[in-house]
Coordinates of C-alpha atoms in Angstrom, one line a residue:
M1 CA -12.0 3.6 21.7
S2 CA -9.3 1.1 20.6
R3 CA -6.5 -0.1 22.9
T4 CA -3.9 1.5 20.2
D5 CA -5.7 5.0 20.7
L6 CA -5.5 4.6 24.6
L7 CA -1.8 3.7 24.1
V8 CA -1.0 6.9 21.6
I9 CA -2.8 8.9 24.5
V10 CA -0.8 7.7 27.0
L11 CA 2.3 8.1 25.2
R12 CA 1.6 11.7 24.6
I13 CA 0.5 12.6 28.3
T14 CA 3.7 10.7 29.4
G15 CA 6.1 12.4 27.4
G16 CA 6.7 9.4 25.5
L17 CA 6.6 11.3 22.3
S18 CA 8.1 14.5 23.2
L19 CA 11.4 12.9 24.5
A20 CA 14.5 12.9 21.8
P21 CA 13.2 10.3 19.5
W22 CA 16.3 9.1 18.7
I23 CA 16.8 7.9 22.3
L24 CA 13.8 6.3 22.6
A25 CA 14.4 4.4 19.3
A26 CA 17.6 3.2 20.7
I27 CA 16.0 2.2 24.1
R28 CA 13.5 -0.1 22.2
R29 CA 14.5 -3.2 20.3
P30 CA 16.5 -2.0 17.2
G31 CA 14.9 -3.0 13.8
L32 CA 14.0 -2.3 10.0
R33 CA 11.0 -0.5 9.9
I34 CA 9.1 -0.2 6.7
L35 CA 6.8 2.2 6.2
A36 CA 3.5 1.4 3.7
Y37 CA 1.7 4.0 1.9
H38 CA -0.7 3.9 -0.7
R39 CA -1.7 7.5 -1.8
V40 CA -0.8 11.1 -0.6
A41 CA -3.6 13.2 -1.4
E42 CA -6.5 15.6 -0.1
P43 CA -9.4 13.7 1.5
V44 CA -12.3 13.2 -0.9
F45 CA -15.8 14.9 -0.3
G46 CA -19.3 14.6 -2.0
K47 CA -19.4 12.0 -4.8
A48 CA -16.5 9.2 -4.2
S49 CA -13.9 9.5 -7.1
C50 CA -11.8 6.8 -5.5
D51 CA -11.5 4.6 -2.4
P52 CA -10.9 7.2 0.3
D53 CA -9.3 4.2 2.4
V54 CA -6.2 4.3 0.4
I55 CA -5.5 7.7 1.2
S56 CA -2.7 7.4 3.6
C57 CA -2.3 11.0 4.4
T58 CA -2.2 14.7 3.0
P59 CA 0.8 16.3 1.3
A60 CA 1.3 18.5 4.4
E61 CA 0.9 15.4 6.7
F62 CA 3.4 13.5 4.4
D63 CA 5.8 16.8 4.6
R64 CA 5.7 16.5 8.4
E65 CA 6.3 12.8 8.6
M66 CA 9.3 13.0 6.0
A67 CA 10.7 15.6 8.0
F68 CA 10.6 13.4 11.2
L69 CA 12.3 10.4 9.3
A70 CA 14.8 12.9 8.1
R71 CA 16.0 14.1 11.2
Y72 CA 16.0 10.7 13.3
F73 CA 16.2 7.9 10.8
D74 CA 18.7 6.3 7.8
V75 CA 16.1 6.4 5.2
V76 CA 17.1 4.1 2.4
R77 CA 15.6 2.1 -0.8
L78 CA 14.6 -1.7 0.0
C79 CA 17.2 -2.8 -2.2
D80 CA 20.0 -1.1 0.0
I81 CA 19.1 -2.4 3.4
E82 CA 22.0 -5.1 3.2
Q83 CA 24.7 -2.4 2.8
A84 CA 23.0 0.4 5.3
A85 CA 21.9 -2.0 8.3
A86 CA 25.1 -1.3 10.0
G87 CA 24.4 2.3 10.4
P88 CA 24.3 4.2 13.7
R89 CA 21.1 5.5 13.5
P90 CA 17.6 3.5 13.1
L91 CA 16.8 2.2 9.8
A92 CA 13.8 3.1 8.1
V93 CA 12.3 2.4 4.5
V94 CA 9.6 4.2 2.7
T95 CA 7.2 2.3 0.5
F96 CA 4.3 3.0 -1.8
D97 CA 1.9 0.5 -3.4
D98 CA -0.2 0.3 -6.4
G99 CA 1.1 3.4 -8.8
Y100 CA -1.4 6.2 -7.8
K101 CA -0.5 9.5 -9.8
D102 CA 0.1 11.5 -6.7
N103 CA 3.1 9.3 -5.8
I104 CA 4.8 11.5 -8.3
E105 CA 2.9 14.7 -8.1
A106 CA 2.8 15.1 -4.6
A107 CA 5.1 12.7 -2.7
L108 CA 8.1 12.9 -4.8
P109 CA 8.6 16.8 -4.3
I110 CA 8.2 15.8 -0.7
L111 CA 10.7 13.3 -0.6
Q112 CA 13.6 15.2 -2.5
R113 CA 12.9 18.3 -0.5
H114 CA 14.1 16.2 2.6
N115 CA 16.7 14.4 0.6
L116 CA 14.9 10.9 1.1
C117 CA 14.7 8.0 -1.3
A118 CA 11.5 5.4 -1.6
T119 CA 10.5 2.5 -3.3
F120 CA 7.9 2.3 -5.4
F121 CA 5.5 -1.0 -6.1
V122 CA 3.8 -0.4 -9.1
T123 CA 0.9 -2.5 -10.7
T124 CA 2.0 -2.8 -14.2
G125 CA -1.5 -3.4 -15.5
F126 CA -2.6 0.1 -14.3
M127 CA 0.5 1.6 -16.0
D128 CA -0.4 -0.2 -19.5
R129 CA -4.3 0.9 -18.9
I130 CA -5.3 -2.9 -19.5
T131 CA -7.2 -2.7 -16.1
E132 CA -7.8 -0.2 -13.4
P133 CA -7.7 -0.8 -9.2
W134 CA -10.5 -2.9 -8.7
W135 CA -11.3 -1.7 -5.2
D136 CA -11.7 1.9 -6.7
R137 CA -14.2 0.5 -9.5
I138 CA -16.4 -1.0 -6.3
V139 CA -16.3 2.0 -4.1
V140 CA -17.0 4.3 -7.0
A141 CA -19.8 2.2 -8.4
V142 CA -21.5 1.9 -4.9
M143 CA -21.1 5.5 -3.8
N144 CA -22.3 6.7 -6.9
A145 CA -25.0 4.0 -7.7
E146 CA -28.0 5.0 -9.7
T147 CA -30.2 2.1 -8.2
E148 CA -31.4 1.5 -4.4
E149 CA -30.0 -2.2 -4.7
I150 CA -27.5 -4.3 -6.3
D151 CA -28.2 -7.9 -7.0
V152 CA -24.7 -9.8 -6.4
M153 CA -26.4 -13.3 -5.8
D154 CA -24.3 -15.0 -8.7
F155 CA -21.5 -14.0 -6.4
D156 CA -23.2 -15.4 -3.5
A157 CA -23.4 -12.1 -1.8
G158 CA -27.2 -11.6 -2.0
V159 CA -29.1 -8.4 -2.9
L160 CA -27.4 -5.4 -1.2
S161 CA -29.4 -2.1 -0.5
L162 CA -28.0 1.0 -1.4
R163 CA -30.7 3.1 0.0
S164 CA -28.6 5.2 2.6
A165 CA -25.1 6.3 2.8
Q166 CA -24.3 3.7 5.7
D167 CA -26.3 0.9 3.4
R168 CA -23.8 1.7 0.8
D169 CA -20.6 1.8 3.4
S170 CA -21.8 -1.8 4.5
A171 CA -22.2 -2.8 0.7
V172 CA -18.7 -1.7 0.0
A173 CA -17.3 -3.4 2.8
V174 CA -19.1 -6.6 1.9
L175 CA -18.0 -6.2 -1.7
L176 CA -14.3 -5.8 -0.9
R177 CA -14.1 -8.5 1.3
L178 CA -15.7 -10.8 -1.3
A179 CA -13.4 -9.5 -4.1
K180 CA -10.4 -10.4 -1.6
S181 CA -11.4 -14.0 -1.2
L182 CA -12.2 -14.7 -4.8
P183 CA -9.8 -16.0 -7.5
S184 CA -8.5 -13.4 -9.4
D185 CA -10.4 -13.8 -12.6
R186 CA -13.8 -13.7 -10.4
S187 CA -12.4 -10.7 -8.4
R188 CA -12.3 -8.7 -11.5
A189 CA -15.4 -10.0 -12.9
L190 CA -17.1 -8.7 -9.6
A191 CA -15.7 -5.2 -10.3
D192 CA -17.1 -5.3 -13.7
A193 CA -20.5 -6.6 -12.6
V194 CA -21.0 -4.2 -9.7
A195 CA -20.2 -0.9 -12.2
E196 CA -22.6 -2.3 -14.8
R197 CA -25.3 -3.1 -11.8
C198 CA -24.8 0.3 -10.2
G199 CA -25.6 2.2 -13.6
K200 CA -22.1 3.4 -14.0
G201 CA -20.5 0.9 -16.6
E202 CA -17.6 2.3 -18.2
K203 CA -18.6 6.0 -17.7
D204 CA -16.4 6.7 -15.0
S205 CA -12.7 5.9 -16.0
L206 CA -10.1 5.6 -13.2
A207 CA -7.1 5.5 -15.4
D208 CA -6.3 9.1 -14.6
L209 CA -5.6 8.1 -10.9
M210 CA -2.5 6.3 -11.9
M211 CA 0.8 6.8 -13.2
T212 CA 2.0 6.5 -16.5
W213 CA 5.4 4.7 -17.7
D214 CA 6.8 8.3 -18.4
D215 CA 6.1 8.9 -14.5
V216 CA 7.7 5.7 -13.4
R217 CA 10.7 6.5 -15.2
S218 CA 10.9 9.7 -13.9
L219 CA 10.7 8.3 -10.5
H220 CA 13.6 5.9 -11.3
N221 CA 15.8 8.8 -12.9
A222 CA 15.1 10.4 -9.5
G223 CA 16.9 7.8 -7.6
M224 CA 13.9 6.2 -6.4
E225 CA 13.6 2.0 -6.3
I226 CA 10.8 0.6 -8.8
G227 CA 9.4 -2.5 -7.4
S228 CA 6.7 -4.7 -8.5
H229 CA 3.3 -4.8 -7.3
T230 CA 2.1 -7.5 -9.9
V231 CA 0.3 -7.0 -13.4
T232 CA -3.2 -7.1 -12.4
H233 CA -3.3 -6.4 -8.4
P234 CA -4.7 -10.1 -7.3
V235 CA -4.5 -11.9 -4.3
L236 CA -1.7 -14.0 -5.1
A237 CA -2.5 -17.0 -3.1
N238 CA -6.0 -17.3 -4.8
C239 CA -3.6 -17.4 -8.5
T240 CA -3.5 -20.8 -10.1
D241 CA 0.2 -21.6 -10.3
S242 CA 0.2 -20.2 -14.1
E243 CA -1.5 -17.3 -12.8
L244 CA 1.0 -16.8 -10.0
H245 CA 4.2 -17.2 -12.5
D246 CA 2.6 -14.8 -14.9
E247 CA 1.7 -12.0 -12.4
L248 CA 5.3 -12.0 -10.8
A249 CA 7.2 -12.6 -13.8
V250 CA 5.4 -10.3 -16.4
S251 CA 5.4 -7.6 -14.0
R252 CA 9.1 -7.7 -13.3
E253 CA 10.0 -8.1 -16.7
R254 CA 7.8 -5.0 -18.1
I255 CA 9.2 -2.6 -15.5
Q256 CA 12.5 -3.5 -16.3
S257 CA 11.8 -3.2 -19.9
E258 CA 10.4 0.3 -19.2
T259 CA 13.3 1.5 -16.9
G260 CA 16.4 -0.3 -17.6
A261 CA 16.9 -1.1 -14.0
T262 CA 17.0 -4.7 -12.5
V263 CA 13.8 -5.2 -10.4
T264 CA 14.6 -7.1 -7.0
S265 CA 11.6 -6.3 -4.7
I266 CA 8.1 -6.7 -4.7
G267 CA 5.1 -5.8 -2.6
Y268 CA 2.7 -8.2 -2.5
P269 CA -1.1 -7.2 -2.9
V270 CA -3.1 -7.3 -0.4
G271 CA -0.4 -8.5 1.8
G272 CA -2.2 -10.3 4.8
N273 CA -1.6 -13.7 6.1
T274 CA -4.2 -15.3 3.8
A275 CA -2.8 -13.3 0.7
V276 CA 0.8 -14.8 0.6
D277 CA 1.7 -18.0 1.2
E278 CA 4.7 -20.5 0.9
R279 CA 3.5 -21.1 -2.5
V280 CA 3.8 -17.2 -3.4
R281 CA 7.4 -16.8 -1.6
R282 CA 9.0 -19.7 -3.6
E283 CA 7.5 -18.4 -6.9
A284 CA 8.7 -14.8 -6.1
A285 CA 12.3 -16.3 -5.5
R286 CA 12.0 -18.4 -9.2
C287 CA 10.9 -15.4 -11.0
G288 CA 14.3 -13.5 -9.7
Y289 CA 12.8 -11.3 -6.7
Q290 CA 15.3 -11.0 -3.8
L291 CA 12.8 -9.4 -1.2
G292 CA 9.2 -9.5 -0.6
C293 CA 7.0 -7.1 1.4
T294 CA 3.9 -8.3 3.3
Y295 CA 1.2 -5.8 4.3
M296 CA 1.3 -7.4 8.0
H297 CA 2.4 -5.1 10.8
G298 CA 5.5 -5.7 12.4
L299 CA 9.4 -4.4 13.1
N300 CA 11.7 -6.5 10.9
P301 CA 15.2 -7.5 12.9
V302 CA 18.2 -5.3 11.9
T303 CA 19.9 -8.6 10.3
G304 CA 18.8 -12.3 9.9
W305 CA 15.3 -11.2 8.4
D306 CA 13.2 -13.4 6.0
P307 CA 13.8 -11.7 2.8
F308 CA 10.2 -12.8 1.3
S309 CA 8.2 -12.0 4.6
L310 CA 9.1 -8.5 5.4
L311 CA 6.8 -6.8 7.7
R312 CA 5.5 -3.1 7.1
L313 CA 4.0 -0.4 9.2
K314 CA 1.1 0.6 7.7
M315 CA 1.0 4.4 7.4
E316 CA -2.8 5.1 6.9
V317 CA -2.8 7.7 10.2
G318 CA -4.3 10.9 8.4
A319 CA -3.6 13.8 10.5
D320 CA -2.5 11.7 13.3
F321 CA 1.0 12.9 13.9
A322 CA 0.9 11.6 17.4
R323 CA 0.1 7.9 16.0
F324 CA 2.5 8.3 13.1
R325 CA 5.3 9.0 15.9
A326 CA 4.0 6.4 18.3
K327 CA 4.1 3.6 15.5
L328 CA 7.7 4.4 14.6
L329 CA 8.9 4.6 18.2
Y330 CA 6.7 1.6 19.6
P331 CA 6.1 -0.5 16.6
D332 CA 5.2 -3.7 18.8
L333 CA 2.7 -1.8 20.9
V334 CA 1.0 0.5 18.6
R335 CA -0.7 -0.8 15.5
Y336 CA -2.8 -0.1 12.8

């Protein structure tokens, strides 16, 4: 049992989650809470059709979570945080990364039911169908592989066994970790190689997992904010200067062209402390962004935040509603 699991249990037993949350939030140090979601979907069973780790919660759980937010927090779009910071209630922003189809099919109706808005960071290459999520490609290829091993020695990962379910889980972990460490072109090449060598090739397209531009426009027309998540979802710190500029500038221009809205925010892909450095933040500012969200855990101050290093609360909690509440009320104690 992790320290976080133990803290959640203690908070539940002692009543720390059942007292009026707005009182608890006031007692805790105030701050801007930015919630990070990926997918709102039912769990995947049987043959893998996507990476299950990017399913943040089911529609039923998302509905419950949004009801909680609507009752106790002022929920605004990321682009509105300056104007909303002086409000009387705790401030929260709901964000989504990548651009999965269930964002509009499942998440949007729930947000609208609770009169909430959100910020959607979309990867424009997925909308344009010029690329697919490399992590989903790797997971689908490995978990459905038609071979008992995969040779990735040319990527310095050796030969990985795929004989058992445990072997495949281990192989996925190795390959995803490797993909995040490689330059962007090599990361995509790795996903291509894994798909081919697992016997999947191009047979299993993941394009239908992602939104279309019509979907993105519908989100914008519904009052949601559309932000950038780059063109191909690389680890930006691994990009060359020209790749970095193109990933940031082209994605922003593409979204603005398709929606007619000014794009002011970016969610950095992967977003950990090795994925976002000062060079990335400087280039984001040069490309016209005003705000940048990392994928690092934490509470932002109500005022005086670093606009290009905003912290988020990772919402991959599944059906654990106690952990969801604990993260919101005690973000400095309860982590991922």
